[in-house]
Amino acid sequence: MTVQQLISPDIEPLAPTDTAGHAIYRLAELDVEHLPVVSGEGQLLALVSENEMLETGDLGTELGALVGLGVLSVTPEVQLFEAASLLSVHHLSVLPVAEEDGEYAGA
């Protein structure tokens, strides 16, 4: 079984223009600790965590202005076991799925 079969369109990503405060609100609303940040063109840019947002010091800071936000994702063809392993090893609550060209496909 591949990740493609389990992609959820229900987890709406954050935008680079969203603030850290908005990100914290969305994380709490969805009851997750991580959310992807996706450009207006649909490119996966980062995966943000609740801890990162709380540590920014300024909840009005736009996500696109934060440096060092990394991205961890898998492609839709990745086997479910590999994706589950990444979730476990990196203690993630959400794992973004992106095409080879970086286009966001879901979580």
mmCIF file of N, CA and C in Angstrom:
data_model
loop_
_atom_site.group_PDB
_atom_site.id
_atom_site.type_symbol
_atom_site.label_atom_id
_atom_site.label_comp_id
_atom_site.label_asym_id
_atom_site.label_seq_id
_atom_site.Cartn_x
_atom_site.Cartn_y
_atom_site.Cartn_z
ATOM 1 N N MET A 1 0.842 -1.174 0.000
ATOM 2 C CA MET A 1 0.000 0.000 0.000
ATOM 3 C C MET A 1 0.893 1.244 0.000
ATOM 4 N N THR A 2 0.502 2.228 -0.792
ATOM 5 C CA THR A 2 1.282 3.459 -0.884
ATOM 6 C C THR A 2 0.566 4.622 -0.191
ATOM 7 N N VAL A 3 1.303 5.675 0.037
ATOM 8 C CA VAL A 3 0.771 6.880 0.668
ATOM 9 C C VAL A 3 -0.360 7.471 -0.166
ATOM 10 N N GLN A 4 -0.270 7.345 -1.491
ATOM 11 C CA GLN A 4 -1.294 7.876 -2.406
ATOM 12 C C GLN A 4 -2.700 7.448 -1.981
ATOM 13 N N GLN A 5 -2.820 6.245 -1.492
ATOM 14 C CA GLN A 5 -4.122 5.702 -1.123
ATOM 15 C C GLN A 5 -4.673 6.303 0.177
ATOM 16 N N LEU A 6 -3.844 7.006 0.930
ATOM 17 C CA LEU A 6 -4.274 7.544 2.222
ATOM 18 C C LEU A 6 -4.151 9.063 2.335
ATOM 19 N N ILE A 7 -3.831 9.737 1.247
ATOM 20 C CA ILE A 7 -3.697 11.200 1.293
ATOM 21 C C ILE A 7 -5.025 11.822 1.713
ATOM 22 N N SER A 8 -4.934 12.746 2.667
ATOM 23 C CA SER A 8 -6.129 13.435 3.146
ATOM 24 C C SER A 8 -6.130 14.877 2.658
ATOM 25 N N PRO A 9 -7.149 15.251 1.902
ATOM 26 C CA PRO A 9 -7.258 16.645 1.476
ATOM 27 C C PRO A 9 -7.848 17.526 2.588
ATOM 28 N N ASP A 10 -8.236 16.903 3.701
ATOM 29 C CA ASP A 10 -8.882 17.629 4.791
ATOM 30 C C ASP A 10 -7.932 18.534 5.576
ATOM 31 N N ILE A 11 -6.645 18.282 5.498
ATOM 32 C CA ILE A 11 -5.682 19.101 6.236
ATOM 33 C C ILE A 11 -5.215 20.219 5.320
ATOM 34 N N GLU A 12 -5.856 21.369 5.472
ATOM 35 C CA GLU A 12 -5.525 22.527 4.648
ATOM 36 C C GLU A 12 -4.193 23.115 5.116
ATOM 37 N N PRO A 13 -3.255 23.312 4.199
ATOM 38 C CA PRO A 13 -1.943 23.825 4.597
ATOM 39 C C PRO A 13 -1.979 25.310 4.944
ATOM 40 N N LEU A 14 -0.931 25.753 5.581
ATOM 41 C CA LEU A 14 -0.742 27.167 5.872
ATOM 42 C C LEU A 14 -0.107 27.843 4.662
ATOM 43 N N ALA A 15 -0.215 29.163 4.609
ATOM 44 C CA ALA A 15 0.403 29.960 3.546
ATOM 45 C C ALA A 15 1.600 30.705 4.121
ATOM 46 N N PRO A 16 2.572 31.071 3.288
ATOM 47 C CA PRO A 16 3.740 31.814 3.782
ATOM 48 C C PRO A 16 3.370 33.172 4.360
ATOM 49 N N THR A 17 2.198 33.701 3.997
ATOM 50 C CA THR A 17 1.761 34.991 4.524
ATOM 51 C C THR A 17 0.996 34.857 5.845
ATOM 52 N N ASP A 18 0.696 33.623 6.255
ATOM 53 C CA ASP A 18 0.058 33.404 7.550
ATOM 54 C C ASP A 18 1.055 33.728 8.655
ATOM 55 N N THR A 19 0.550 34.193 9.778
ATOM 56 C CA THR A 19 1.427 34.529 10.897
ATOM 57 C C THR A 19 1.628 33.318 11.803
ATOM 58 N N ALA A 20 2.644 33.423 12.644
ATOM 59 C CA ALA A 20 2.899 32.371 13.626
ATOM 60 C C ALA A 20 1.685 32.205 14.535
ATOM 61 N N GLY A 21 1.041 33.301 14.892
ATOM 62 C CA GLY A 21 -0.159 33.232 15.722
ATOM 63 C C GLY A 21 -1.288 32.475 15.045
ATOM 64 N N HIS A 22 -1.484 32.740 13.747
ATOM 65 C CA HIS A 22 -2.510 32.025 12.992
ATOM 66 C C HIS A 22 -2.156 30.541 12.924
ATOM 67 N N ALA A 23 -0.882 30.242 12.747
ATOM 68 C CA ALA A 23 -0.439 28.844 12.682
ATOM 69 C C ALA A 23 -0.769 28.123 13.988
ATOM 70 N N ILE A 24 -0.517 28.775 15.109
ATOM 71 C CA ILE A 24 -0.826 28.159 16.404
ATOM 72 C C ILE A 24 -2.323 27.905 16.525
ATOM 73 N N TYR A 25 -3.122 28.865 16.081
ATOM 74 C CA TYR A 25 -4.577 28.699 16.111
ATOM 75 C C TYR A 25 -4.997 27.482 15.275
ATOM 76 N N ARG A 26 -4.471 27.367 14.048
ATOM 77 C CA ARG A 26 -4.831 26.251 13.153
ATOM 78 C C ARG A 26 -4.358 24.909 13.710
ATOM 79 N N LEU A 27 -3.162 24.889 14.301
ATOM 80 C CA LEU A 27 -2.655 23.662 14.903
ATOM 81 C C LEU A 27 -3.602 23.193 16.006
ATOM 82 N N ALA A 28 -4.037 24.123 16.852
ATOM 83 C CA ALA A 28 -4.963 23.772 17.940
ATOM 84 C C ALA A 28 -6.320 23.346 17.382
ATOM 85 N N GLU A 29 -6.780 24.044 16.367
ATOM 86 C CA GLU A 29 -8.071 23.739 15.756
ATOM 87 C C GLU A 29 -8.112 22.317 15.198
ATOM 88 N N LEU A 30 -7.010 21.902 14.579
ATOM 89 C CA LEU A 30 -6.941 20.567 13.978
ATOM 90 C C LEU A 30 -6.419 19.501 14.947
ATOM 91 N N ASP A 31 -5.976 19.952 16.128
ATOM 92 C CA ASP A 31 -5.418 19.062 17.144
ATOM 93 C C ASP A 31 -4.221 18.270 16.607
ATOM 94 N N VAL A 32 -3.313 19.000 15.957
ATOM 95 C CA VAL A 32 -2.059 18.431 15.458
ATOM 96 C C VAL A 32 -0.907 19.317 15.916
ATOM 97 N N GLU A 33 0.296 18.813 15.818
ATOM 98 C CA GLU A 33 1.471 19.576 16.226
ATOM 99 C C GLU A 33 2.285 20.086 15.040
ATOM 100 N N HIS A 34 1.909 19.679 13.826
ATOM 101 C CA HIS A 34 2.651 20.060 12.623
ATOM 102 C C HIS A 34 1.681 20.374 11.492
ATOM 103 N N LEU A 35 2.062 21.354 10.648
ATOM 104 C CA LEU A 35 1.289 21.656 9.444
ATOM 105 C C LEU A 35 2.233 22.079 8.328
ATOM 106 N N PRO A 36 1.907 21.717 7.092
ATOM 107 C CA PRO A 36 2.720 22.149 5.961
ATOM 108 C C PRO A 36 2.444 23.609 5.611
ATOM 109 N N VAL A 37 3.445 24.245 5.035
ATOM 110 C CA VAL A 37 3.317 25.601 4.490
ATOM 111 C C VAL A 37 3.466 25.461 2.983
ATOM 112 N N VAL A 38 2.475 25.964 2.244
ATOM 113 C CA VAL A 38 2.436 25.794 0.789
ATOM 114 C C VAL A 38 2.280 27.157 0.126
ATOM 115 N N SER A 39 3.065 27.386 -0.933
ATOM 116 C CA SER A 39 3.013 28.654 -1.664
ATOM 117 C C SER A 39 1.691 28.780 -2.422
ATOM 118 N N GLY A 40 1.418 29.987 -2.892
ATOM 119 C CA GLY A 40 0.227 30.232 -3.700
ATOM 120 C C GLY A 40 0.227 29.436 -4.987
ATOM 121 N N GLU A 41 1.404 29.022 -5.427
ATOM 122 C CA GLU A 41 1.538 28.214 -6.637
ATOM 123 C C GLU A 41 1.429 26.724 -6.351
ATOM 124 N N GLY A 42 1.213 26.368 -5.079
ATOM 125 C CA GLY A 42 1.044 24.962 -4.722
ATOM 126 C C GLY A 42 2.313 24.217 -4.375
ATOM 127 N N GLN A 43 3.415 24.924 -4.174
ATOM 128 C CA GLN A 43 4.681 24.277 -3.840
ATOM 129 C C GLN A 43 4.834 24.119 -2.330
ATOM 130 N N LEU A 44 5.215 22.941 -1.889
ATOM 131 C CA LEU A 44 5.473 22.690 -0.483
ATOM 132 C C LEU A 44 6.747 23.423 -0.084
ATOM 133 N N LEU A 45 6.644 24.311 0.909
ATOM 134 C CA LEU A 45 7.780 25.133 1.321
ATOM 135 C C LEU A 45 8.394 24.699 2.641
ATOM 136 N N ALA A 46 7.561 24.256 3.577
ATOM 137 C CA ALA A 46 8.068 23.935 4.908
ATOM 138 C C ALA A 46 7.056 23.094 5.662
ATOM 139 N N LEU A 47 7.513 22.547 6.755
ATOM 140 C CA LEU A 47 6.660 21.865 7.716
ATOM 141 C C LEU A 47 6.924 22.560 9.039
ATOM 142 N N VAL A 48 5.908 23.200 9.594
ATOM 143 C CA VAL A 48 6.102 23.942 10.837
ATOM 144 C C VAL A 48 5.529 23.162 12.010
ATOM 145 N N SER A 49 6.127 23.405 13.170
ATOM 146 C CA SER A 49 5.658 22.744 14.380
ATOM 147 C C SER A 49 5.145 23.771 15.377
ATOM 148 N N GLU A 50 4.330 23.297 16.272
ATOM 149 C CA GLU A 50 3.804 24.155 17.331
ATOM 150 C C GLU A 50 4.943 24.751 18.144
ATOM 151 N N ASN A 51 5.941 23.945 18.483
ATOM 152 C CA ASN A 51 7.076 24.446 19.257
ATOM 153 C C ASN A 51 7.809 25.567 18.532
ATOM 154 N N GLU A 52 8.039 25.408 17.227
ATOM 155 C CA GLU A 52 8.700 26.461 16.445
ATOM 156 C C GLU A 52 7.911 27.755 16.485
ATOM 157 N N MET A 53 6.588 27.633 16.387
ATOM 158 C CA MET A 53 5.749 28.835 16.380
ATOM 159 C C MET A 53 5.775 29.534 17.737
ATOM 160 N N LEU A 54 5.754 28.759 18.804
ATOM 161 C CA LEU A 54 5.787 29.346 20.145
ATOM 162 C C LEU A 54 7.134 29.993 20.448
ATOM 163 N N GLU A 55 8.197 29.498 19.814
ATOM 164 C CA GLU A 55 9.540 30.022 20.052
ATOM 165 C C GLU A 55 9.890 31.224 19.182
ATOM 166 N N THR A 56 9.016 31.624 18.277
ATOM 167 C CA THR A 56 9.345 32.736 17.382
ATOM 168 C C THR A 56 9.517 34.044 18.129
ATOM 169 N N GLY A 57 8.830 34.208 19.245
ATOM 170 C CA GLY A 57 8.932 35.446 20.006
ATOM 171 C C GLY A 57 7.972 36.519 19.540
ATOM 172 N N ASP A 58 7.537 36.457 18.289
ATOM 173 C CA ASP A 58 6.601 37.433 17.748
ATOM 174 C C ASP A 58 5.556 36.680 16.940
ATOM 175 N N LEU A 59 4.369 36.547 17.514
ATOM 176 C CA LEU A 59 3.317 35.777 16.856
ATOM 177 C C LEU A 59 2.775 36.454 15.605
ATOM 178 N N GLY A 60 3.189 37.701 15.370
ATOM 179 C CA GLY A 60 2.784 38.409 14.165
ATOM 180 C C GLY A 60 3.717 38.169 12.994
ATOM 181 N N THR A 61 4.790 37.438 13.205
ATOM 182 C CA THR A 61 5.753 37.148 12.134
ATOM 183 C C THR A 61 5.131 36.232 11.089
ATOM 184 N N GLU A 62 5.280 36.616 9.826
ATOM 185 C CA GLU A 62 4.776 35.760 8.746
ATOM 186 C C GLU A 62 5.666 34.531 8.598
ATOM 187 N N LEU A 63 5.054 33.414 8.284
ATOM 188 C CA LEU A 63 5.793 32.156 8.166
ATOM 189 C C LEU A 63 6.881 32.227 7.098
ATOM 190 N N GLY A 64 6.619 32.957 6.024
ATOM 191 C CA GLY A 64 7.604 33.078 4.955
ATOM 192 C C GLY A 64 8.862 33.821 5.375
ATOM 193 N N ALA A 65 8.783 34.583 6.467
ATOM 194 C CA ALA A 65 9.935 35.347 6.942
ATOM 195 C C ALA A 65 10.798 34.542 7.910
ATOM 196 N N LEU A 66 10.317 33.415 8.339
ATOM 197 C CA LEU A 66 11.069 32.602 9.285
ATOM 198 C C LEU A 66 12.091 31.759 8.534
ATOM 199 N N VAL A 67 13.327 31.912 8.881
ATOM 200 C CA VAL A 67 14.375 31.135 8.222
ATOM 201 C C VAL A 67 14.606 29.840 8.982
ATOM 202 N N GLY A 68 15.075 28.879 8.279
ATOM 203 C CA GLY A 68 15.427 27.621 8.913
ATOM 204 C C GLY A 68 14.284 26.637 9.071
ATOM 205 N N LEU A 69 13.102 26.992 8.597
ATOM 206 C CA LEU A 69 12.010 26.038 8.674
ATOM 207 C C LEU A 69 12.231 24.975 7.608
ATOM 208 N N GLY A 70 12.431 23.771 8.048
ATOM 209 C CA GLY A 70 12.718 22.698 7.111
ATOM 210 C C GLY A 70 11.456 22.052 6.585
ATOM 211 N N VAL A 71 11.649 21.194 5.632
ATOM 212 C CA VAL A 71 10.519 20.452 5.082
ATOM 213 C C VAL A 71 10.890 18.977 5.030
ATOM 214 N N LEU A 72 9.986 18.180 5.499
ATOM 215 C CA LEU A 72 10.126 16.734 5.445
ATOM 216 C C LEU A 72 8.855 16.245 4.784
ATOM 217 N N SER A 73 8.992 15.503 3.718
ATOM 218 C CA SER A 73 7.814 15.021 3.002
ATOM 219 C C SER A 73 8.130 13.706 2.317
ATOM 220 N N VAL A 74 7.089 13.112 1.781
ATOM 221 C CA VAL A 74 7.236 11.898 0.980
ATOM 222 C C VAL A 74 6.478 12.104 -0.319
ATOM 223 N N THR A 75 6.790 11.305 -1.300
ATOM 224 C CA THR A 75 6.045 11.328 -2.559
ATOM 225 C C THR A 75 4.869 10.357 -2.440
ATOM 226 N N PRO A 76 3.864 10.514 -3.287
ATOM 227 C CA PRO A 76 2.692 9.631 -3.204
ATOM 228 C C PRO A 76 3.010 8.148 -3.397
ATOM 229 N N GLU A 77 4.128 7.837 -4.049
ATOM 230 C CA GLU A 77 4.471 6.450 -4.348
ATOM 231 C C GLU A 77 5.182 5.740 -3.196
ATOM 232 N N VAL A 78 5.500 6.453 -2.137
ATOM 233 C CA VAL A 78 6.217 5.860 -1.004
ATOM 234 C C VAL A 78 5.328 4.829 -0.314
ATOM 235 N N GLN A 79 5.944 3.738 0.081
ATOM 236 C CA GLN A 79 5.213 2.697 0.794
ATOM 237 C C GLN A 79 4.774 3.193 2.165
ATOM 238 N N LEU A 80 3.616 2.760 2.598
ATOM 239 C CA LEU A 80 3.038 3.193 3.860
ATOM 240 C C LEU A 80 3.969 2.933 5.042
ATOM 241 N N PHE A 81 4.654 1.804 5.028
ATOM 242 C CA PHE A 81 5.577 1.483 6.128
ATOM 243 C C PHE A 81 6.683 2.528 6.246
ATOM 244 N N GLU A 82 7.219 2.974 5.129
ATOM 245 C CA GLU A 82 8.275 3.985 5.140
ATOM 246 C C GLU A 82 7.747 5.315 5.698
ATOM 247 N N ALA A 83 6.543 5.693 5.286
ATOM 248 C CA ALA A 83 5.937 6.927 5.785
ATOM 249 C C ALA A 83 5.683 6.833 7.286
ATOM 250 N N ALA A 84 5.191 5.704 7.743
ATOM 251 C CA ALA A 84 4.933 5.501 9.169
ATOM 252 C C ALA A 84 6.231 5.569 9.956
ATOM 253 N N SER A 85 7.278 5.041 9.376
ATOM 254 C CA SER A 85 8.587 5.097 10.029
ATOM 255 C C SER A 85 9.057 6.540 10.187
ATOM 256 N N LEU A 86 8.884 7.368 9.145
ATOM 257 C CA LEU A 86 9.261 8.780 9.232
ATOM 258 C C LEU A 86 8.447 9.508 10.295
ATOM 259 N N LEU A 87 7.161 9.223 10.357
ATOM 260 C CA LEU A 87 6.301 9.823 11.375
ATOM 261 C C LEU A 87 6.826 9.493 12.769
ATOM 262 N N SER A 88 7.196 8.248 12.958
ATOM 263 C CA SER A 88 7.671 7.802 14.265
ATOM 264 C C SER A 88 9.048 8.365 14.610
ATOM 265 N N VAL A 89 9.977 8.247 13.704
ATOM 266 C CA VAL A 89 11.354 8.694 13.954
ATOM 267 C C VAL A 89 11.421 10.190 14.224
ATOM 268 N N HIS A 90 10.630 10.968 13.493
ATOM 269 C CA HIS A 90 10.685 12.430 13.629
ATOM 270 C C HIS A 90 9.583 12.984 14.541
ATOM 271 N N HIS A 91 8.820 12.085 15.166
ATOM 272 C CA HIS A 91 7.758 12.476 16.103
ATOM 273 C C HIS A 91 6.785 13.477 15.466
ATOM 274 N N LEU A 92 6.328 13.150 14.261
ATOM 275 C CA LEU A 92 5.434 14.037 13.517
ATOM 276 C C LEU A 92 3.978 13.652 13.711
ATOM 277 N N SER A 93 3.119 14.653 13.697
ATOM 278 C CA SER A 93 1.687 14.402 13.759
ATOM 279 C C SER A 93 1.063 14.474 12.363
ATOM 280 N N VAL A 94 1.776 15.100 11.428
ATOM 281 C CA VAL A 94 1.327 15.244 10.038
ATOM 282 C C VAL A 94 2.546 15.055 9.141
ATOM 283 N N LEU A 95 2.383 14.328 8.054
ATOM 284 C CA LEU A 95 3.468 14.135 7.091
ATOM 285 C C LEU A 95 2.993 14.626 5.723
ATOM 286 N N PRO A 96 3.591 15.720 5.226
ATOM 287 C CA PRO A 96 3.192 16.228 3.911
ATOM 288 C C PRO A 96 3.561 15.260 2.789
ATOM 289 N N VAL A 97 2.732 15.275 1.775
ATOM 290 C CA VAL A 97 2.979 14.476 0.568
ATOM 291 C C VAL A 97 3.120 15.460 -0.583
ATOM 292 N N ALA A 98 4.224 15.339 -1.313
ATOM 293 C CA ALA A 98 4.483 16.229 -2.445
ATOM 294 C C ALA A 98 4.989 15.415 -3.629
ATOM 295 N N GLU A 99 4.654 15.884 -4.809
ATOM 296 C CA GLU A 99 5.163 15.266 -6.033
ATOM 297 C C GLU A 99 6.659 15.527 -6.131
ATOM 298 N N GLU A 100 7.332 14.860 -7.054
ATOM 299 C CA GLU A 100 8.772 15.033 -7.248
ATOM 300 C C GLU A 100 9.155 16.492 -7.489
ATOM 301 N N ASP A 101 8.269 17.260 -8.148
ATOM 302 C CA ASP A 101 8.558 18.656 -8.456
ATOM 303 C C ASP A 101 8.224 19.602 -7.304
ATOM 304 N N GLY A 102 7.820 19.035 -6.146
ATOM 305 C CA GLY A 102 7.521 19.847 -4.976
ATOM 306 C C GLY A 102 6.070 20.277 -4.852
ATOM 307 N N GLU A 103 5.224 19.892 -5.813
ATOM 308 C CA GLU A 103 3.815 20.287 -5.745
ATOM 309 C C GLU A 103 3.127 19.521 -4.614
ATOM 310 N N TYR A 104 2.464 20.276 -3.722
ATOM 311 C CA TYR A 104 1.802 19.703 -2.563
ATOM 312 C C TYR A 104 0.623 18.858 -3.001
ATOM 313 N N ALA A 105 0.539 17.620 -2.479
ATOM 314 C CA ALA A 105 -0.546 16.715 -2.837
ATOM 315 C C ALA A 105 -1.501 16.453 -1.671
ATOM 316 N N GLY A 106 -1.087 16.759 -0.465
ATOM 317 C CA GLY A 106 -1.924 16.523 0.705
ATOM 318 C C GLY A 106 -1.074 16.073 1.875
ATOM 319 N N ALA A 107 -1.737 15.495 2.855
ATOM 320 C CA ALA A 107 -1.013 15.034 4.055
ATOM 321 C C ALA A 107 -1.561 13.701 4.493
#
